[in-house]
Coordinates of C-alpha atoms in Angstrom, one line a residue:
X1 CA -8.5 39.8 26.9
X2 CA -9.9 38.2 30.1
X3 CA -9.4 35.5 32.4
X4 CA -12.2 33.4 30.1
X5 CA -10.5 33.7 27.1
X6 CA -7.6 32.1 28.2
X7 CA -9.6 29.0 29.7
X8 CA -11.6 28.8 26.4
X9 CA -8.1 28.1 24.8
X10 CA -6.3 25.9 26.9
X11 CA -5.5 23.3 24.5
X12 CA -3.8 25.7 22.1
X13 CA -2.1 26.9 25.4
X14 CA -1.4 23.6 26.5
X15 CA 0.5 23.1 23.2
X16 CA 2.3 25.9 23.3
X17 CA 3.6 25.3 27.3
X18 CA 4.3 21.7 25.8
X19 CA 6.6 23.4 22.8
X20 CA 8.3 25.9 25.6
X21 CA 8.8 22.7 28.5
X22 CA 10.4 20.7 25.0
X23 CA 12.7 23.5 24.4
X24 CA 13.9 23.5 28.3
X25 CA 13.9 19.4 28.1
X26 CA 16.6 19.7 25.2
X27 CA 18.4 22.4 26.8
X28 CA 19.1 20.7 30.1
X29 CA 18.6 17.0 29.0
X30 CA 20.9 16.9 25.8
X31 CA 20.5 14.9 23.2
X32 CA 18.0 12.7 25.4
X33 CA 15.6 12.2 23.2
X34 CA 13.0 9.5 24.8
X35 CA 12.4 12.1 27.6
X36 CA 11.0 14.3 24.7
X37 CA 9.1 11.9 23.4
X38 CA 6.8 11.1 26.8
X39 CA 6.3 14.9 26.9
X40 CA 4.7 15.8 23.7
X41 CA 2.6 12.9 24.0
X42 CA 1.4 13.9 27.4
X43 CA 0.8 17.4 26.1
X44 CA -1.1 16.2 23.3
X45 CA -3.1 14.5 25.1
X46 CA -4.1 16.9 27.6
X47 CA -5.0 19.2 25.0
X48 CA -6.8 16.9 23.3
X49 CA -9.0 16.7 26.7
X50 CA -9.4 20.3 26.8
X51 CA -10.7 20.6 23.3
X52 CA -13.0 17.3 24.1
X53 CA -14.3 19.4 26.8
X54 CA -15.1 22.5 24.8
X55 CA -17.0 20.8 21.9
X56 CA -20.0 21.0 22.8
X57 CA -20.5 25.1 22.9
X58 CA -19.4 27.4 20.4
X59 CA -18.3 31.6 20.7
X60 CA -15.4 33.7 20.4
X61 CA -12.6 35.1 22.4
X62 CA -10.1 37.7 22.3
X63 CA -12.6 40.4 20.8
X64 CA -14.0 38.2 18.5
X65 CA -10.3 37.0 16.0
X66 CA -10.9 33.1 17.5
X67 CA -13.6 30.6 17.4
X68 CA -13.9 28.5 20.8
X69 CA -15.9 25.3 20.9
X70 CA -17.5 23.3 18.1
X71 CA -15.8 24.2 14.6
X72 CA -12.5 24.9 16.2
X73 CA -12.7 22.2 18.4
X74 CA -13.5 19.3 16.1
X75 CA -11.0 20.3 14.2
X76 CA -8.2 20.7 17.1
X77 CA -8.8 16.8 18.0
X78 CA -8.0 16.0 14.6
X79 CA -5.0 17.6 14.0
X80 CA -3.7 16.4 17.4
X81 CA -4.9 12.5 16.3
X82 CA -2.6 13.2 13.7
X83 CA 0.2 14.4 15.7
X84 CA -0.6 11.6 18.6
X85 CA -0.4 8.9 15.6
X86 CA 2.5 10.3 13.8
X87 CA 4.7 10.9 17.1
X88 CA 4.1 7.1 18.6
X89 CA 5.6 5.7 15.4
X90 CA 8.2 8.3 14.9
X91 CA 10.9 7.1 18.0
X92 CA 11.1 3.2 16.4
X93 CA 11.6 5.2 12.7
X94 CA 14.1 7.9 13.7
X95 CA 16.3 5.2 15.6
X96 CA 16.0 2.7 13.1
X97 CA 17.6 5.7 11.0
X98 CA 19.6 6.8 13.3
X99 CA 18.7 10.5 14.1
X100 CA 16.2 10.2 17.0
X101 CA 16.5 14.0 17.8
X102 CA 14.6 16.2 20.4
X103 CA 14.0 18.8 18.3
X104 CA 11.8 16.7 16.6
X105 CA 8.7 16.6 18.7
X106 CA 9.2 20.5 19.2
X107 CA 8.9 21.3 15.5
X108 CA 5.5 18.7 15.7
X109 CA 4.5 20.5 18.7
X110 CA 4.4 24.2 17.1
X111 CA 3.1 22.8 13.6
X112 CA 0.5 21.3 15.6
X113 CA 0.0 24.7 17.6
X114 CA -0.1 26.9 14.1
X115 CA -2.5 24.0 13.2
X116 CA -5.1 24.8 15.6
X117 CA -4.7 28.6 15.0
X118 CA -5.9 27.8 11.7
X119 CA -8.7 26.0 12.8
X120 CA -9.7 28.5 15.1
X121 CA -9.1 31.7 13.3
X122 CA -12.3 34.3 12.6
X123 CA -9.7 37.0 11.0
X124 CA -7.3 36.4 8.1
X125 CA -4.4 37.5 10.1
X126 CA -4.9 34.8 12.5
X127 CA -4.8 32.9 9.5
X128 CA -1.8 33.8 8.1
X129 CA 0.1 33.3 11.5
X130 CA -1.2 29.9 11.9
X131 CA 0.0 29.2 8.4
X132 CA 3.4 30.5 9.4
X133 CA 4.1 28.7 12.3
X134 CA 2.8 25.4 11.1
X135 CA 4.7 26.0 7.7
X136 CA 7.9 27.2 8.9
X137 CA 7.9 24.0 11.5
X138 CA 7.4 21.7 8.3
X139 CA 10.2 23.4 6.1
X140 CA 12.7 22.3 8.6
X141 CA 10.7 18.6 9.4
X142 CA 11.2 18.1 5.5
X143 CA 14.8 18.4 5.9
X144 CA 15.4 16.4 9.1
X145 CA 17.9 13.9 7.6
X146 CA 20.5 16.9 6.8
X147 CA 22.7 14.4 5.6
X148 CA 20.6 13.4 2.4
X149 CA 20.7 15.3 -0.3
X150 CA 17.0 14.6 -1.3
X151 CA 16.4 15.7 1.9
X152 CA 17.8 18.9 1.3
X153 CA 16.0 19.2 -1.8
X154 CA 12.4 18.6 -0.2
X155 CA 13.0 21.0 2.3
X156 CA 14.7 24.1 -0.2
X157 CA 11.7 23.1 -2.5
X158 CA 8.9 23.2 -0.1
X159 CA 10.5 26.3 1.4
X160 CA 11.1 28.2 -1.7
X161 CA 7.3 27.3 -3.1
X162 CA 5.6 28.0 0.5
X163 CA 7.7 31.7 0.3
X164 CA 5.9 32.2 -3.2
X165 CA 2.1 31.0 -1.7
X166 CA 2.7 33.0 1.5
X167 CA 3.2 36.2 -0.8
X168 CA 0.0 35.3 -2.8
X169 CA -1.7 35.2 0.6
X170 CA -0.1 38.1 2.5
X171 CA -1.1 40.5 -0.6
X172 CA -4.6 39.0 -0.9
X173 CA -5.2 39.5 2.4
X174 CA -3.9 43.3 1.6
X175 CA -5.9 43.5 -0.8
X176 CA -8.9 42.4 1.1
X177 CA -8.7 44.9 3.6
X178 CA -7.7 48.2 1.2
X179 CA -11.1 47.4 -0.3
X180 CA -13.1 46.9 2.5
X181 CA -11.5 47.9 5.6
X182 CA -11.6 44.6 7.3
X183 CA -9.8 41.5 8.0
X184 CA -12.8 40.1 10.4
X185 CA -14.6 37.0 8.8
X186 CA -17.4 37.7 10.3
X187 CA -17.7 41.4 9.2
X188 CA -16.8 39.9 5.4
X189 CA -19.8 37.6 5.8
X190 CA -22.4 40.0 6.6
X191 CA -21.3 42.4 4.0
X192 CA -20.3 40.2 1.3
X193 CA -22.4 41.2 -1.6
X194 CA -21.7 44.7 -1.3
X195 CA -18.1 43.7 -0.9
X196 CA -18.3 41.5 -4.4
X197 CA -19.3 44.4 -6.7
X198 CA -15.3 45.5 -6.4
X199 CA -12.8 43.9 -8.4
X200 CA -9.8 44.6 -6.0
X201 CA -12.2 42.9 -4.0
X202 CA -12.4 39.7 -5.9
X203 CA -8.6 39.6 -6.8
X204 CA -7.8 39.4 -3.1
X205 CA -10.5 36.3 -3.2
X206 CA -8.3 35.3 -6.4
X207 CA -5.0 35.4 -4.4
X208 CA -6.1 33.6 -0.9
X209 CA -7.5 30.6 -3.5
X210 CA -4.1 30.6 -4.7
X211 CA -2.4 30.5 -1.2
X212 CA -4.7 27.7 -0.2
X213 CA -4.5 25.9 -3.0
X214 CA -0.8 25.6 -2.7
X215 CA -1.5 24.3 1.0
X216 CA -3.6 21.4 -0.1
X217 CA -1.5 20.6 -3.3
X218 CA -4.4 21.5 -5.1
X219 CA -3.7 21.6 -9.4
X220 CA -1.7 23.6 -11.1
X221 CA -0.3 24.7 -7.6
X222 CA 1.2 21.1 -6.5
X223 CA 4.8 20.9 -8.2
X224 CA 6.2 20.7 -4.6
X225 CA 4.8 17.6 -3.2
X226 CA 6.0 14.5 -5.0
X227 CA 9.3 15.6 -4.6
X228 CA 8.6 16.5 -0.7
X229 CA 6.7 13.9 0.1
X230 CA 9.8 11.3 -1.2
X231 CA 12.1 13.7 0.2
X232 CA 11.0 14.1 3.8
X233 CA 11.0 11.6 6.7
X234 CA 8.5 9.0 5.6
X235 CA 6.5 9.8 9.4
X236 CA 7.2 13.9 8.7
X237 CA 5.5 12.6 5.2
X238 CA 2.1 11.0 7.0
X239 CA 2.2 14.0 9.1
X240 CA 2.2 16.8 6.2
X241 CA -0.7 15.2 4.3
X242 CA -2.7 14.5 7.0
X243 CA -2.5 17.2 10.3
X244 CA -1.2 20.1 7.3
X245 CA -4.2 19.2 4.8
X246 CA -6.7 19.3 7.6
X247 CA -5.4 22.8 8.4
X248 CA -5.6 24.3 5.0
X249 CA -9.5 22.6 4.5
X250 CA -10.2 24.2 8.0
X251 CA -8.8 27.4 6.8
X252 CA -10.6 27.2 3.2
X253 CA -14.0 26.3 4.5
X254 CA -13.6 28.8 7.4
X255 CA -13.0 32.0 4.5
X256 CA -15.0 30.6 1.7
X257 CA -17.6 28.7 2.8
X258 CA -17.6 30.3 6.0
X259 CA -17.1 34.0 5.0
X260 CA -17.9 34.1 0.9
X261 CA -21.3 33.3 -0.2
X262 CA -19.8 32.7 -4.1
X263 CA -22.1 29.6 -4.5
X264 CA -23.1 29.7 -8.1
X265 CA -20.7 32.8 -9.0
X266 CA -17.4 32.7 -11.0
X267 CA -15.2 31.7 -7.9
X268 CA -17.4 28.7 -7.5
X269 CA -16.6 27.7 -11.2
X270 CA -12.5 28.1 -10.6
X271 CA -12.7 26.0 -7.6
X272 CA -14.2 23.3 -9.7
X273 CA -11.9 23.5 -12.6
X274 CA -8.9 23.4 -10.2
X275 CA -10.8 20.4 -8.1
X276 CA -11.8 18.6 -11.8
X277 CA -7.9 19.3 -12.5
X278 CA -6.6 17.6 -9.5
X279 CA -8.6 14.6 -9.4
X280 CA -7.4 13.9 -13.4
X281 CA -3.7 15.0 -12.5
X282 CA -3.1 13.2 -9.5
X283 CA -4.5 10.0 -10.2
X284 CA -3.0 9.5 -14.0
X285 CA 0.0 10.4 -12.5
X286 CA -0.2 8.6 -10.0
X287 CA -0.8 5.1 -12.2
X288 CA 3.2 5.4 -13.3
X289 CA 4.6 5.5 -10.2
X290 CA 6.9 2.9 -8.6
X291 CA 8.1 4.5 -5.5
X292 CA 5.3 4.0 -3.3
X293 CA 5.3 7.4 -1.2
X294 CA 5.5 9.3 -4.7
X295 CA 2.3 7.6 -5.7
X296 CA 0.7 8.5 -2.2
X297 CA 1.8 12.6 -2.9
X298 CA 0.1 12.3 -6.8
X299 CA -3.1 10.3 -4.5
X300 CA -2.8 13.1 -2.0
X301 CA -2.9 15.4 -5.1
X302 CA -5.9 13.6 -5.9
X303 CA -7.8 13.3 -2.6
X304 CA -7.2 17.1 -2.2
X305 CA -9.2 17.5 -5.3
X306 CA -12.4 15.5 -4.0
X307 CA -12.5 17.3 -1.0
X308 CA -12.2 20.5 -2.9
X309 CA -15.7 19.5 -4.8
X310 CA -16.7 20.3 -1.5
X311 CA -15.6 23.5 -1.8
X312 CA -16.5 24.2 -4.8
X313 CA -20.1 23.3 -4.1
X314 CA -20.2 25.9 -1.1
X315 CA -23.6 24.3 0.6
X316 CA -23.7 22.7 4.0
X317 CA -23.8 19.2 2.6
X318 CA -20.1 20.0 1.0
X319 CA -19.3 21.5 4.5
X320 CA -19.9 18.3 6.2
X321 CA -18.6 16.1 3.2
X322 CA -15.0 17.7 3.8
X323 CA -15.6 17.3 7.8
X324 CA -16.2 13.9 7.5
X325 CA -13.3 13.2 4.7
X326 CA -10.3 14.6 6.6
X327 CA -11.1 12.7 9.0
X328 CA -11.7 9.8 7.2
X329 CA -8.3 10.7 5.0
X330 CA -6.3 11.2 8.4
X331 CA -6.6 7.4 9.5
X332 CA -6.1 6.1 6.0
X333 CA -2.8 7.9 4.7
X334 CA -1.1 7.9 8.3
X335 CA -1.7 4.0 8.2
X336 CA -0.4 3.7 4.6
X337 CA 2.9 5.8 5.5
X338 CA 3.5 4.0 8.8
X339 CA 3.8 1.0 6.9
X340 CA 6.1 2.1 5.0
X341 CA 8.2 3.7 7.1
X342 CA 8.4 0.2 8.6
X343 CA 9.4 -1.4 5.5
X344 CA 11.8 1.2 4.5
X345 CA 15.5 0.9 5.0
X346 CA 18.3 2.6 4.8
X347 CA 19.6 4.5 1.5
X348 CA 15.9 4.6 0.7
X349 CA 15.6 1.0 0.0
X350 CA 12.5 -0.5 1.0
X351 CA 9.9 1.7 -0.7
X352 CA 9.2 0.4 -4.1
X353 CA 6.1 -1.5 -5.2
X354 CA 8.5 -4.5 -6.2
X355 CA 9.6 -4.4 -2.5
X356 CA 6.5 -5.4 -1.0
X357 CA 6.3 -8.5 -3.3
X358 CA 5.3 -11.7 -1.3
X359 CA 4.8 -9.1 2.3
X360 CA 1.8 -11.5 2.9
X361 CA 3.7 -14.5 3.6
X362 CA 6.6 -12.7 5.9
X363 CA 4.3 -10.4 7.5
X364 CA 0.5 -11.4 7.1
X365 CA -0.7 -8.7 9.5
X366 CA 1.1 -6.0 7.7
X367 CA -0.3 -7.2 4.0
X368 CA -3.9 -6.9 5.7
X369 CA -3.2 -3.9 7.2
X370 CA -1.8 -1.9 4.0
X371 CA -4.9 -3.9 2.1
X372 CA -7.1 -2.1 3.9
X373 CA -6.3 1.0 3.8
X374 CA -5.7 0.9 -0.1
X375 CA -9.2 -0.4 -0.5
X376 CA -10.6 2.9 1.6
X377 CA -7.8 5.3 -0.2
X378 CA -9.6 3.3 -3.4
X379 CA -13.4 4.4 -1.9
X380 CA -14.1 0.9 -1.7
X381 CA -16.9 0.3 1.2
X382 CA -17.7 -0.4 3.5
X383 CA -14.6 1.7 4.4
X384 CA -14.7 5.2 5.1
X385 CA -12.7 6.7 2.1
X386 CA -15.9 5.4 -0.1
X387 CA -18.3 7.7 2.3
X388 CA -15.9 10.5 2.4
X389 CA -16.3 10.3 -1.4
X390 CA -20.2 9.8 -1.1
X391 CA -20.8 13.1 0.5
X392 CA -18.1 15.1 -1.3
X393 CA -19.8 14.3 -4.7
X394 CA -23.4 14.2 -3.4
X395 CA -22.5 18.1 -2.5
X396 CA -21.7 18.8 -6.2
X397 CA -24.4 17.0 -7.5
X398 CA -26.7 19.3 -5.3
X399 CA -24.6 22.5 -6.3
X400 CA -25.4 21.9 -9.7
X401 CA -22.0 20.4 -10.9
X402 CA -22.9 16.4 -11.3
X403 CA -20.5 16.8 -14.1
X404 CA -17.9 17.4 -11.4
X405 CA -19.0 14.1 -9.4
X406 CA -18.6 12.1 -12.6
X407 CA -15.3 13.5 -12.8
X408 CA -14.6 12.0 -9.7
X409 CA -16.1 8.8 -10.0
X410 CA -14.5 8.2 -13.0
X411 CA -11.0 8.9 -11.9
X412 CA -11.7 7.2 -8.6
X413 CA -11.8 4.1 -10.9
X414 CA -8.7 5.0 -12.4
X415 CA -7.2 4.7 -8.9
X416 CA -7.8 1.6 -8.2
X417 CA -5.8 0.0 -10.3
X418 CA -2.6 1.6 -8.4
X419 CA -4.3 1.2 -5.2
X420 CA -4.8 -2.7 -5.9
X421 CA -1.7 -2.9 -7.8
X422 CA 0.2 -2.9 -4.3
X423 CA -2.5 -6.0 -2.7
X424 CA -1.6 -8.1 -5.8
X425 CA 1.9 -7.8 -5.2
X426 CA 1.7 -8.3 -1.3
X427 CA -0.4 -11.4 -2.1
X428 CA -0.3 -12.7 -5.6
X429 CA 3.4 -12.3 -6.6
X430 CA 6.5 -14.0 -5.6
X431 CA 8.8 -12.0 -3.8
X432 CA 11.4 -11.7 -0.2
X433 CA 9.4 -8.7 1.3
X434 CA 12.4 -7.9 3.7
X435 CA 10.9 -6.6 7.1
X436 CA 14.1 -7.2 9.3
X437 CA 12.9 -5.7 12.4
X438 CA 9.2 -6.4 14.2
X439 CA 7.5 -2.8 14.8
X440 CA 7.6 -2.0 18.0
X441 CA 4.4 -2.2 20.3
X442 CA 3.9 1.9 20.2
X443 CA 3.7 1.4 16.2
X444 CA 1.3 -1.4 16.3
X445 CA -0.9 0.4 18.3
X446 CA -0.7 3.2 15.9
X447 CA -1.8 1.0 13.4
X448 CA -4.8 -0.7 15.5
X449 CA -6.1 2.5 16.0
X450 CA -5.9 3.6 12.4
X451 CA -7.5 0.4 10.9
X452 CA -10.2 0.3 13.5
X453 CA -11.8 4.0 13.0
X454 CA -11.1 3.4 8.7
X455 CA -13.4 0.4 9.6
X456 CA -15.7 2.4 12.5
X457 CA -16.6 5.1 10.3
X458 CA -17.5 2.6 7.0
X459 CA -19.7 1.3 9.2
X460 CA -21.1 4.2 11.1
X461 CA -20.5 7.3 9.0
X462 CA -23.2 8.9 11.2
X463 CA -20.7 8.9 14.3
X464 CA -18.8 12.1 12.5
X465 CA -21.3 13.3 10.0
X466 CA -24.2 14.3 12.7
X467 CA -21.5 15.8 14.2
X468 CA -20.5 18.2 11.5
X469 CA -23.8 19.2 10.6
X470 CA -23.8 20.7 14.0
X471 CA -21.0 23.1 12.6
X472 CA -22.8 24.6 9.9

């Protein structure tokens, strides 16, 4: 280690001084939350002008276990966008609620910091300690209203899954290394056919897909969200599918496409089945629900099977398709969810479809708002959930699997009936939509900025995907 590593990686430093001054704010400040709050968004921010600096060049540090620049760096922005977004509408939520806590923002601090480890990892230890930090953050997030027994639930579930992934991943990773004597992506790349010729080889592979899987709530391995997502604080909810599925797609096209050249082989075909799964899964599932953040885990469930088509594909148009849809995903879901956590109340009331009835004659900028962000969840354009689809299938189609991309298309049609089922009943039926409070100023700015960049990259798609194909 050296003096330029360290200022190569100042904005995963600068979240993890921002984690440490949190713990020191709650120690000598109490229960004074606000205070808190002003900090973590100052640290994101700074980071997020570190890693705005560092995007342009690309290399390693600390003996070649982290990426710096480009990759890493693209990804770091997002994840704290996500945390910027889901922090300036947490205070109104968690007061409305009544447990506007410090500890908070620390927990989204370090899930943010095991987040960019993720991100910037070139060895699958680095990997696994990322996913521990973010993970372990989000198992207590879940459960942040202690005093609700579904709340309870989301978090035991999520922990007691996660446990069971982790092992899949720590003994892949074992298994990796006792069959080639190296954790170092880089070293797996270069020697990866020679590697693929031994089966405890390509068990290990087995497992991390597995582990990953679980992360994005991929089919058969997604049991745990639908019940966490409704479980969890709504804004801990926008957070976990946004910031925590960018992390796992970071860490999945980092080992696979980055490190496994399986294009065409048998692990190519399994990502495909489980993608083809996902999309069919999630969204029929999804068409029964009437608690709206249960329908947004089984559409989760579903978008994490487009972007895995990506994946599955393994070329560098299916690289840049998932660069461009996690972004594109990020703006979409955390504007979804902070709608709803305005509309929800206490006791859980406030979040079925029957609730929004009539929203568009209470609150007309609110029915617009959620309108368009279900028409770009739907792949409607000129939004940017249709492009994030375009490229995600146009990588299949190119990889040989156009079966795969009808398979999309076709259930991307079955979601928009539950995605327009929510505009007719904010504009077409009869109804006392019950928004007692006006969101506060920090939330409606949270909102701008997530409808205008769902808007921005319909229109310009080329704004993010020329810069993902620098990536490749």
């Amino acid at each position: 280690m050296n003096s330029n590593d360290l200022l190569h990686i100042l904005s995963l430093l600068t979240l993890i001084v921002t984690g440490l001054a949190l713990l020191l704010v709650e120690a000598t400040r109490g229960t004074r939350a606000n205070l808190s709050y002003y900090v973590s968004l100052a640290g994101i921010l700074t980071a997020a002008g570190f890693a705005v600096a560092e995007i342009g060049g690309e290399g390693t540090a600390f003996g070649g276990m982290l990426r710096i620049g480009g990759f890493a760096s693209y990804f770091t922005l997002l994840f704290l966008t996500s945390a910027f977004l889901t922090i300036l509408v947490s205070r109104e939520y968690l007061t409305k609620l009544n447990l506007h806590r410090g500890e908070y923002y620390i927990l989204i601090v370090f899930a943010t910091t095991g987040m960019v480890l993720m991100a910037s990892a070139l060895d699958l230890i680095i990997i696994f300690l990322g996913i521990e930090l973010m993970s372990v953050s989000l198992y207590v997030l879940a459960g942040f209203f202690r005093k609700k027994h579904i709340s309870n639930e989301a978090s035991v579930k999520y922990f007691l899954l996660g446990a069971f992934a982790t092992g899949f991943l720590l003994y892949g990773i074992a298994l990796i290394y006792g069959s080639t004597g190296t954790t170092d992506m880089l070293v797996l790349k270069q020697n990866f056919a020679s590697f693929s010729g031994n089966g405890l080889f390509l068990v290990g592979v087995g497992m991390l897909v597995v582990a990953f899987s679980f992360k994005i709530s991929a089919v058969p391995f997604h049991m745990w969200a639908p019940d966490v997502y409704e479980g969890a604080p709504t804004v801990v909810t926008a957070f976990m599918s946004t910031g925590a599925k960018a992390a796992a797609f970071a860490a999945f096209v980092s080992v696979f496409i980055g490190s496994f050249e399986y294009s065409g082989s048998a692990v190519s075909e399994i990502l495909a089945l489980i993608a083809a799964a996902s999309m069919i899964i999630g969204n029929v599932s999804a068409v029964v629900q009437t608690n709206l953040k249960r329908m947004l885990a089984y559409s989760s469930i579903a978008h994490a099977g487009y972007m895995l088509s990506g994946i599955a594909a393994g070329n560098p148009e299916g690289q840049t398709g998932i660069l461009f849809y996690v972004v594109a995903y990020t703006f979409m879901n955390i504007g979804a969810f902070t709608i709803v956590s305005v509309m929800e109340k206490e006791e859980d009331k406030g979040l079925t479809f029957d609730d929004y009835a009539g929203l568009s004659t209470k609150r007309p900028y609110l029915a617009a708002l959620m309108a368009l962000f279900m028409f770009s969840l739907a792949g409607i354009p000129p939004f940017a959930g249709f492009f994030g689809k375009y490229y995600v299938f146009l990588s299949a189609v190119k990889a040989n699997m156009a079966w795969l991309a009808v398979v999309g298309v076709l259930t991307s049609v079955i979601s928009v009936y539950y995605y327009l089922r929510l505009v007719v009943m904010m504009y077409f039926r009869d109804g006392q939509a019950d928004v007692s409070a006006t969101p506060s100023l920090h939330t409606v700015i949270a909102l701008v900025l997530a409808a205008l960049f769902v808007v921005q990259l319909g229109l310009y798609p080329s704004l993010i995907v020329e810069l993902a194909q620098r990536f490749q």
